[in-house]
PDB file of C-alpha atoms in Angstrom:
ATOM      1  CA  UNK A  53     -19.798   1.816   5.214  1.00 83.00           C
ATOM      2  CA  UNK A  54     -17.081   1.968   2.537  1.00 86.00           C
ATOM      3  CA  UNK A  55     -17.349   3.136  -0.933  1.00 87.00           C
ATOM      4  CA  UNK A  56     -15.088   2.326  -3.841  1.00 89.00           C
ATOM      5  CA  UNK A  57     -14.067   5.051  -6.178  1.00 88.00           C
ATOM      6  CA  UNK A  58     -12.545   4.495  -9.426  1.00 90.00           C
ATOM      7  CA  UNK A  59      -9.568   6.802 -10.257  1.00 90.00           C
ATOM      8  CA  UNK A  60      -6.934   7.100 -13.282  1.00 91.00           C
ATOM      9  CA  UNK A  61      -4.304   4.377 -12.879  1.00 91.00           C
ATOM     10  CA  UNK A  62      -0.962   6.181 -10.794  1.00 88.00           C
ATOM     11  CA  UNK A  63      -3.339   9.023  -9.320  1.00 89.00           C
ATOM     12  CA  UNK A  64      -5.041   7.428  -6.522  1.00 88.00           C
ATOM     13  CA  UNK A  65      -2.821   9.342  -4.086  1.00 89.00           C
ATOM     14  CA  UNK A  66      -3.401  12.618  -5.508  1.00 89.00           C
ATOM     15  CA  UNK A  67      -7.429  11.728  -5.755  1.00 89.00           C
ATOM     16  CA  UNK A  68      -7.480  10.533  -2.299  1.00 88.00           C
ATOM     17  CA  UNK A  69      -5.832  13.690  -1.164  1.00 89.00           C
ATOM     18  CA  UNK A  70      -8.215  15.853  -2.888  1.00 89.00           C
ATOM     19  CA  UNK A  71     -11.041  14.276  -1.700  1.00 87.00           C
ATOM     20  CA  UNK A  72      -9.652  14.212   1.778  1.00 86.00           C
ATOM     21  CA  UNK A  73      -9.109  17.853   1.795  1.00 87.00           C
ATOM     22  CA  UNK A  74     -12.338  18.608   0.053  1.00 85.00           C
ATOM     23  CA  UNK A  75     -14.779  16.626   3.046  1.00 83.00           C
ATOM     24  CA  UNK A  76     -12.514  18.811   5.533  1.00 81.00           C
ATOM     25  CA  UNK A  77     -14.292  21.702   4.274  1.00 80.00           C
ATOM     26  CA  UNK A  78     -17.498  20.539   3.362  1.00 79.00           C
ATOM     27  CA  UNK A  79     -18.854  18.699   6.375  1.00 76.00           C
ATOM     28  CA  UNK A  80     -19.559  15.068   4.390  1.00 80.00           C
ATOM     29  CA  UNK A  81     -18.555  12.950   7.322  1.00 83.00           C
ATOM     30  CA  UNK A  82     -15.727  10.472   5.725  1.00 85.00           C
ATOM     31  CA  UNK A  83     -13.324   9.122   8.273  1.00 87.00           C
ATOM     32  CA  UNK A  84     -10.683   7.154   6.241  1.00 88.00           C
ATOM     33  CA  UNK A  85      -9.505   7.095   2.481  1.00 89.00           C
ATOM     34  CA  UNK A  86      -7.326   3.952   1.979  1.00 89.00           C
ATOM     35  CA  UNK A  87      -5.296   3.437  -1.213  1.00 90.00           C
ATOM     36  CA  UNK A  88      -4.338  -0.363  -1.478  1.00 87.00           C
ATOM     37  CA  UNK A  89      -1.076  -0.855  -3.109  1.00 82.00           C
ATOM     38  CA  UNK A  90      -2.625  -3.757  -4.725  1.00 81.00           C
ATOM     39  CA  UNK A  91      -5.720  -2.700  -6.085  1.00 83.00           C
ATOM     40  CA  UNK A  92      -4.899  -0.396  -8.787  1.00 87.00           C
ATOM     41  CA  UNK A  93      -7.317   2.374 -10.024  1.00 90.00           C
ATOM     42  CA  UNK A  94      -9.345   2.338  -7.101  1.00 90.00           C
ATOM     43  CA  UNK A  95      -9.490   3.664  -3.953  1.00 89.00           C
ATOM     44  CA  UNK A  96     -11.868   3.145  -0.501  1.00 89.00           C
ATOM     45  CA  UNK A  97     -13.667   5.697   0.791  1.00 88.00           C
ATOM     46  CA  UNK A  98     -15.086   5.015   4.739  1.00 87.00           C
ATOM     47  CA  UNK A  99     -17.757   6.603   6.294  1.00 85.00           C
ATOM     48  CA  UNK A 100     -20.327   6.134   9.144  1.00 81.00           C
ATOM     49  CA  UNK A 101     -23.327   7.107   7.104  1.00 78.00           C
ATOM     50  CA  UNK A 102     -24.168   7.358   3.537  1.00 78.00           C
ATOM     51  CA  UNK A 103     -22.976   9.540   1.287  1.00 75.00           C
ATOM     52  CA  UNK A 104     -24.415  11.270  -1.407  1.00 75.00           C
ATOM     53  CA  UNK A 105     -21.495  10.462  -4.043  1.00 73.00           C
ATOM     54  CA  UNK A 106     -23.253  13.268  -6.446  1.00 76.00           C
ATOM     55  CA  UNK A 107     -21.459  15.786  -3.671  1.00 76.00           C
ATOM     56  CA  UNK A 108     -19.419  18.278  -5.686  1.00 78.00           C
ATOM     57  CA  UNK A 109     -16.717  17.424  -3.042  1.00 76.00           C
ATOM     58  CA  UNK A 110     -16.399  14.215  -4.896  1.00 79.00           C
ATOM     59  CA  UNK A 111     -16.068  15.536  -8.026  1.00 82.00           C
ATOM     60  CA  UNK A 112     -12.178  16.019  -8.416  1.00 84.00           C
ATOM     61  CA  UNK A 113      -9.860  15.620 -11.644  1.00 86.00           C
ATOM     62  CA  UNK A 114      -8.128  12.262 -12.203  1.00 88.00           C
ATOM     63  CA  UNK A 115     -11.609  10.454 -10.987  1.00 85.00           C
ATOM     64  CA  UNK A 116     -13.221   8.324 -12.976  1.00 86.00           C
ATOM     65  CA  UNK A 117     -16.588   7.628 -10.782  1.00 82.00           C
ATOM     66  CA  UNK A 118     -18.231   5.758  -8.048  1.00 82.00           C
ATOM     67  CA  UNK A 119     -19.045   2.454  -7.883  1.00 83.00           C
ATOM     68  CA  UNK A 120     -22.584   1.596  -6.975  1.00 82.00           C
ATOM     69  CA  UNK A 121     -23.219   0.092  -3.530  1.00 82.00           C
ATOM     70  CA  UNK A 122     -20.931  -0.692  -0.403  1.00 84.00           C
ATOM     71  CA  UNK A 123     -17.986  -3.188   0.247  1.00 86.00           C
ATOM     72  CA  UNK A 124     -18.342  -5.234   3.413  1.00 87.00           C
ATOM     73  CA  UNK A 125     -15.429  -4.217   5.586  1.00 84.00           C
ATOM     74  CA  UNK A 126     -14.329  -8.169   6.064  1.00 85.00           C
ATOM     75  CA  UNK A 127     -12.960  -7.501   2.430  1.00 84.00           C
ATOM     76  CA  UNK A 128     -11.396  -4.273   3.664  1.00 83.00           C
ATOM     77  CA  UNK A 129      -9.504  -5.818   6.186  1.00 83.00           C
ATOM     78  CA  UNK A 130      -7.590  -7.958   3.695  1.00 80.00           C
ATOM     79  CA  UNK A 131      -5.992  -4.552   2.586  1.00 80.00           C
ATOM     80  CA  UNK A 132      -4.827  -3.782   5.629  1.00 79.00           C
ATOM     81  CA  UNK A 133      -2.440  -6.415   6.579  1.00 74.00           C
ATOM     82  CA  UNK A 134      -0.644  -6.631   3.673  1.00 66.00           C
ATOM     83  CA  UNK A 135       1.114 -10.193   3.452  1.00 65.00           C
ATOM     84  CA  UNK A 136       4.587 -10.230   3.287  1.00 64.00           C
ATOM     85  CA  UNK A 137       6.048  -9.975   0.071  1.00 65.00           C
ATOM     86  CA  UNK A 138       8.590 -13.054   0.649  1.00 68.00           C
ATOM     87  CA  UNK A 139       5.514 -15.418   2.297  1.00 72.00           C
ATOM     88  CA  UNK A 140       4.730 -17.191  -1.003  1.00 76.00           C
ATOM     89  CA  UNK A 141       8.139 -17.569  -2.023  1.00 80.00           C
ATOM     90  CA  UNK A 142      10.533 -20.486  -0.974  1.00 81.00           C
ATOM     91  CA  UNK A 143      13.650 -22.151  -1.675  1.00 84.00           C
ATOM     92  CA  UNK A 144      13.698 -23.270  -5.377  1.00 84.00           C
ATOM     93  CA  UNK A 145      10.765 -21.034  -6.750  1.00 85.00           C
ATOM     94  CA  UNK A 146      11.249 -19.648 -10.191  1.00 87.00           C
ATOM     95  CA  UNK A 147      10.895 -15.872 -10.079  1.00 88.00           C
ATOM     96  CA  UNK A 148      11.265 -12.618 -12.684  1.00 90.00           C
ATOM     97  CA  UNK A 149      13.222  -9.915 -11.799  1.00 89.00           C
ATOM     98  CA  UNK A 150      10.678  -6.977 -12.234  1.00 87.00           C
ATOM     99  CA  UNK A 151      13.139  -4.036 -11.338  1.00 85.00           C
ATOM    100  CA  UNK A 152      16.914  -2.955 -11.331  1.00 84.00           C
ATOM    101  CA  UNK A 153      19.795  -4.040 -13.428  1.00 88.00           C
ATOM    102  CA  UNK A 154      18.653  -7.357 -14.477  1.00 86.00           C
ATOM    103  CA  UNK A 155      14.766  -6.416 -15.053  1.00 88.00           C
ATOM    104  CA  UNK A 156      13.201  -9.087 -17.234  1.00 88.00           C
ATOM    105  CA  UNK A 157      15.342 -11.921 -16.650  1.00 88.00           C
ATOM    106  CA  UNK A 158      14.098 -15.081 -15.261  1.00 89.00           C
ATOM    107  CA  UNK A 159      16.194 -16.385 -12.012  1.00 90.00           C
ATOM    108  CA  UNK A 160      15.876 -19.281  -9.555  1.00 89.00           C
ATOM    109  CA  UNK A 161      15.499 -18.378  -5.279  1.00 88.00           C
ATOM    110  CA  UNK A 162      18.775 -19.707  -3.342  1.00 89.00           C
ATOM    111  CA  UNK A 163      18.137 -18.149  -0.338  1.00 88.00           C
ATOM    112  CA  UNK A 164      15.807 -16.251   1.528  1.00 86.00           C
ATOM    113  CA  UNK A 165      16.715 -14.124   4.604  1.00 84.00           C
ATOM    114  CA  UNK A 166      13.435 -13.287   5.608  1.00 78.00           C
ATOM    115  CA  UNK A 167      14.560 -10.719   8.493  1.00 74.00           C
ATOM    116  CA  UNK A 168      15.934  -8.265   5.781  1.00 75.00           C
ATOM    117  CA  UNK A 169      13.295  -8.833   3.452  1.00 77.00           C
ATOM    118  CA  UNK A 170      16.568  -9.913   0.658  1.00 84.00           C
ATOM    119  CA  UNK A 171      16.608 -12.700  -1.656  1.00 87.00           C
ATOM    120  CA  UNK A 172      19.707 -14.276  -3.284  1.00 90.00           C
ATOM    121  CA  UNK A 173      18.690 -15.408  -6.762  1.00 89.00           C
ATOM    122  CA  UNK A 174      20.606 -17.609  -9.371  1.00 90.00           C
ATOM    123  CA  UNK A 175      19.908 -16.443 -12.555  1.00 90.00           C
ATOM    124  CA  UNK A 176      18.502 -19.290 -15.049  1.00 87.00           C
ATOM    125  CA  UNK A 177      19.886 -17.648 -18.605  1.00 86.00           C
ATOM    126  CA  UNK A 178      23.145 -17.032 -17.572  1.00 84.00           C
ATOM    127  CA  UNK A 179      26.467 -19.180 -17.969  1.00 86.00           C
ATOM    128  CA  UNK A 180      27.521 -19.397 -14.916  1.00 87.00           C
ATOM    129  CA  UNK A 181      25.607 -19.378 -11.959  1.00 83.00           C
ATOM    130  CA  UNK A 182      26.130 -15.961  -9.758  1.00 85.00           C
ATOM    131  CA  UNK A 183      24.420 -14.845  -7.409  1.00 90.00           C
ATOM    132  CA  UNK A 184      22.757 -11.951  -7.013  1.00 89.00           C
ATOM    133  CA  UNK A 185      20.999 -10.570  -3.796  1.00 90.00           C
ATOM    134  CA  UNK A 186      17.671  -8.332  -4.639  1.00 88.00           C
ATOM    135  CA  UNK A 187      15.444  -7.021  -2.074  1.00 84.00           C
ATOM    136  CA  UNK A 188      11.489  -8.635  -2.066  1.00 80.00           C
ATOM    137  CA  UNK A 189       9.549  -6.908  -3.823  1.00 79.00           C
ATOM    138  CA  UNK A 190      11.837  -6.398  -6.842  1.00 82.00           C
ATOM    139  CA  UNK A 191      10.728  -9.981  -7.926  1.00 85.00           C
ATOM    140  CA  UNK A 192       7.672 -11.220  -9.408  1.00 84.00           C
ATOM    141  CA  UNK A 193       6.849 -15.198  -8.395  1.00 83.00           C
ATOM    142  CA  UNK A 194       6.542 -17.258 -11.695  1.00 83.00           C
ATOM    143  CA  UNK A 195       6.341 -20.936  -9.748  1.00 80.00           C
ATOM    144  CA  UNK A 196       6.313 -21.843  -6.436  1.00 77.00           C
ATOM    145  CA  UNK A 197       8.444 -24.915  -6.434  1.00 73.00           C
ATOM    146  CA  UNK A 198      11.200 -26.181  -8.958  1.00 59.00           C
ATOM    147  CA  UNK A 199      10.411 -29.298 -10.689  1.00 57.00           C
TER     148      UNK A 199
ATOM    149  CA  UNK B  11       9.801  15.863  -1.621  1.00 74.00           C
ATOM    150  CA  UNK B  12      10.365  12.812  -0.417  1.00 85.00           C
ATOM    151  CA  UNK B  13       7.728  11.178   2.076  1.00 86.00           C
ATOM    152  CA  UNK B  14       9.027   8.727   4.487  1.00 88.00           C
ATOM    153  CA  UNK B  15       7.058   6.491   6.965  1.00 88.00           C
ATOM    154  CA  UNK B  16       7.601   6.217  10.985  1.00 88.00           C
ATOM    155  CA  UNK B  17       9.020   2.606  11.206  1.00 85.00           C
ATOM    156  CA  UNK B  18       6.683   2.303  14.327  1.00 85.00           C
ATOM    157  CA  UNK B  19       3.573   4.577  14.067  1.00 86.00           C
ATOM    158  CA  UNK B  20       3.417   4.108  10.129  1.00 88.00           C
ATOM    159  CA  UNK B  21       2.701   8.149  10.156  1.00 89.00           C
ATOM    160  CA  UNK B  22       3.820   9.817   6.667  1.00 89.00           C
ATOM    161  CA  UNK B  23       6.359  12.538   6.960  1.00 89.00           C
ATOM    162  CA  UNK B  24       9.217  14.396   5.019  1.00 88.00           C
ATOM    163  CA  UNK B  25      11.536  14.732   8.317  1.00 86.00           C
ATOM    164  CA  UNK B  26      13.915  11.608   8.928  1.00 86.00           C
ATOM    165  CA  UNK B  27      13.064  11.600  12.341  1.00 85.00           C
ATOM    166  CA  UNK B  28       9.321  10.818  13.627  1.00 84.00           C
ATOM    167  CA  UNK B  29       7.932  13.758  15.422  1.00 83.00           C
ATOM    168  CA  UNK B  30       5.584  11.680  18.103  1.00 85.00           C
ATOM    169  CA  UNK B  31       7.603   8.172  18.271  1.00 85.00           C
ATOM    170  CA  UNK B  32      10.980   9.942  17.605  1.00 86.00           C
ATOM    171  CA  UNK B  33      12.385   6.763  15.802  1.00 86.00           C
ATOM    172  CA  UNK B  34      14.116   6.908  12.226  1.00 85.00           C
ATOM    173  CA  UNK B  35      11.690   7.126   9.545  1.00 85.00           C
ATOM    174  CA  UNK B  36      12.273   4.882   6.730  1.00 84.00           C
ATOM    175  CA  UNK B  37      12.014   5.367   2.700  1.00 85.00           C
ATOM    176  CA  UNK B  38      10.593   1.679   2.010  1.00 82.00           C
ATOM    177  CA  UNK B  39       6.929   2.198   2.420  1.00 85.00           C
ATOM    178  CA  UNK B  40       3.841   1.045   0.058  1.00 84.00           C
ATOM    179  CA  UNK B  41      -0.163   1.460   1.180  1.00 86.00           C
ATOM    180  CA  UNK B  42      -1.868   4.809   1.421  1.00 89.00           C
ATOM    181  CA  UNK B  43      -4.385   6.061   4.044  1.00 90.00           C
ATOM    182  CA  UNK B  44      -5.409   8.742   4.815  1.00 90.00           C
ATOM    183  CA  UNK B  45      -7.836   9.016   8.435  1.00 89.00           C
ATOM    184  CA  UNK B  46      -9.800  11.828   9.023  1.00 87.00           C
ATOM    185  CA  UNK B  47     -11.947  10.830  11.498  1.00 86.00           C
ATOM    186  CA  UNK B  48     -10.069   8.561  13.986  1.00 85.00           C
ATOM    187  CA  UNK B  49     -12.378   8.149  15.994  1.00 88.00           C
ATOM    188  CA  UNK B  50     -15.209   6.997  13.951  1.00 85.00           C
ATOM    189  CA  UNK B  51     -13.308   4.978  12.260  1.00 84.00           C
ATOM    190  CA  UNK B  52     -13.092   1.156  12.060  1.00 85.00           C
ATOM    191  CA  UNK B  53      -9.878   1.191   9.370  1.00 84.00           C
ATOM    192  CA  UNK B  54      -8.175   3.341  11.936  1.00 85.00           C
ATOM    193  CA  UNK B  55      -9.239   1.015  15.262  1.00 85.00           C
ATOM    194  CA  UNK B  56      -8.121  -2.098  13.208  1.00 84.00           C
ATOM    195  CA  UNK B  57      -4.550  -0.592  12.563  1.00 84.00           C
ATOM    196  CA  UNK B  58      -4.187   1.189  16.303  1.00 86.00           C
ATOM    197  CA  UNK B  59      -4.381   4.577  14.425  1.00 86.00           C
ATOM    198  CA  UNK B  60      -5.409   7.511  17.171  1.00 86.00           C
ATOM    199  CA  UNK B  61      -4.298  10.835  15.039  1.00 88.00           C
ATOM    200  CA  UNK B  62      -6.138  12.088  12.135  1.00 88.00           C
ATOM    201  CA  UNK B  63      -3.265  12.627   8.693  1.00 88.00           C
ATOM    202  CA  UNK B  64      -1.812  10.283   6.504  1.00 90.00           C
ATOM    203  CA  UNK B  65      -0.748   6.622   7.101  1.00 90.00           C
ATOM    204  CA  UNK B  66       1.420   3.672   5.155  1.00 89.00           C
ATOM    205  CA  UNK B  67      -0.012   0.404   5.738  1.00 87.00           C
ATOM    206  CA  UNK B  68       3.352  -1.115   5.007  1.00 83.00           C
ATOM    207  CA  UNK B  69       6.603  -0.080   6.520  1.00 83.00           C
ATOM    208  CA  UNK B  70      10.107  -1.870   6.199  1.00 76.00           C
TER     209      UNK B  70
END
């Protein structure tokens, strides 16, 4: 069975660590905690039996409550393989740079070298065309193909 | 503190080296799990996961 729990945005770490250390010492039988990067605010509580979210175990600062009823654990598993970052992107996509020197700024994919997880980007605004290698997950996919 | 992830075993640790797989242990990680319970656990089974502490799902 696996439980959501909704937790401050940036603190489910810390929350899942609490609660992990708390059900150490209290004997609630919970077997995993799993944070997905992409779900943000919650986190996934596993266990083979129901639990009695009330416990004071759960009760730890940065949480905002439980949600009501279980997640099947088909939906789990789509947490757990994260795709890769570059699989939706391909030659000719428009993409935003969403980190480093040239956050913000709207450039078009040249290249992909999928081993090393790099992209080499033209960017759109600029004069002339340079370009600029960024690793995966510093860009954010606008449109999958150019026009 | 910074936490690193076993390229192989996807095990969280501060050392640069990973104590079981003894491979370089790389900065580039994103996912969180903690297991508690590996042996009652179907997360854990899914992912290959036989010690209980803390795991990234995602490792580069």
């Amino acid at each position: 069975m696996i439980y959501a729990i909704r937790t401050l945005v940036g603190q489910e770490k810390n929350v899942a660590r609490i609660i992990g250390r708390n059900v150490k010492n209290s004997g609630i039988e919970v077997n995993s905690i799993l944070v997905p990067e992409s779900l943000r605010g919650y986190i996934l509580v596993e266990s083979t039996s129901k639990i009695d979210m009330q416990n004071p175990a759960f009760k730890v600062p940065h949480m905002k409550g439980a949600i009501e009823g279980e997640i099947p654990y088909d939906e789990v598993k789509n947490f757990l393989n994260p795709e890769p970052i570059l699989a939706s992107v391909q030659k000719g996509s428009i993409v935003e740079l969403i980190s480093g020197p040239f956050k913000g700024e709207k450039a078009k994919v040249v290249r992909i070298d999928e081993s090393k997880e790099d992209v080499v980007l033209e960017l759109i605004e600029a004069a002339v065309p340079i370009p600029v290698t960024v690793k995966g997950d510093q860009i954010r996919l606008i449109q999958k193909e150019a026009d | 503190m910074v936490l690193k992830a076993c390229t192989r075993c996807h095990r969280l640790m501060e050392e640069d080296r990973c104590a079981i797989c003894n491979i370089a242990s790389s900065r580039n990680w994103s996912g969180f799990l903690i297991v508690v319970d590996p042996d009652k656990s179907d997360i854990a089974k899914e992912l290959n996961i036989s010690l209980p502490g803390e795991y990234a799902l995602r490792v580069r």
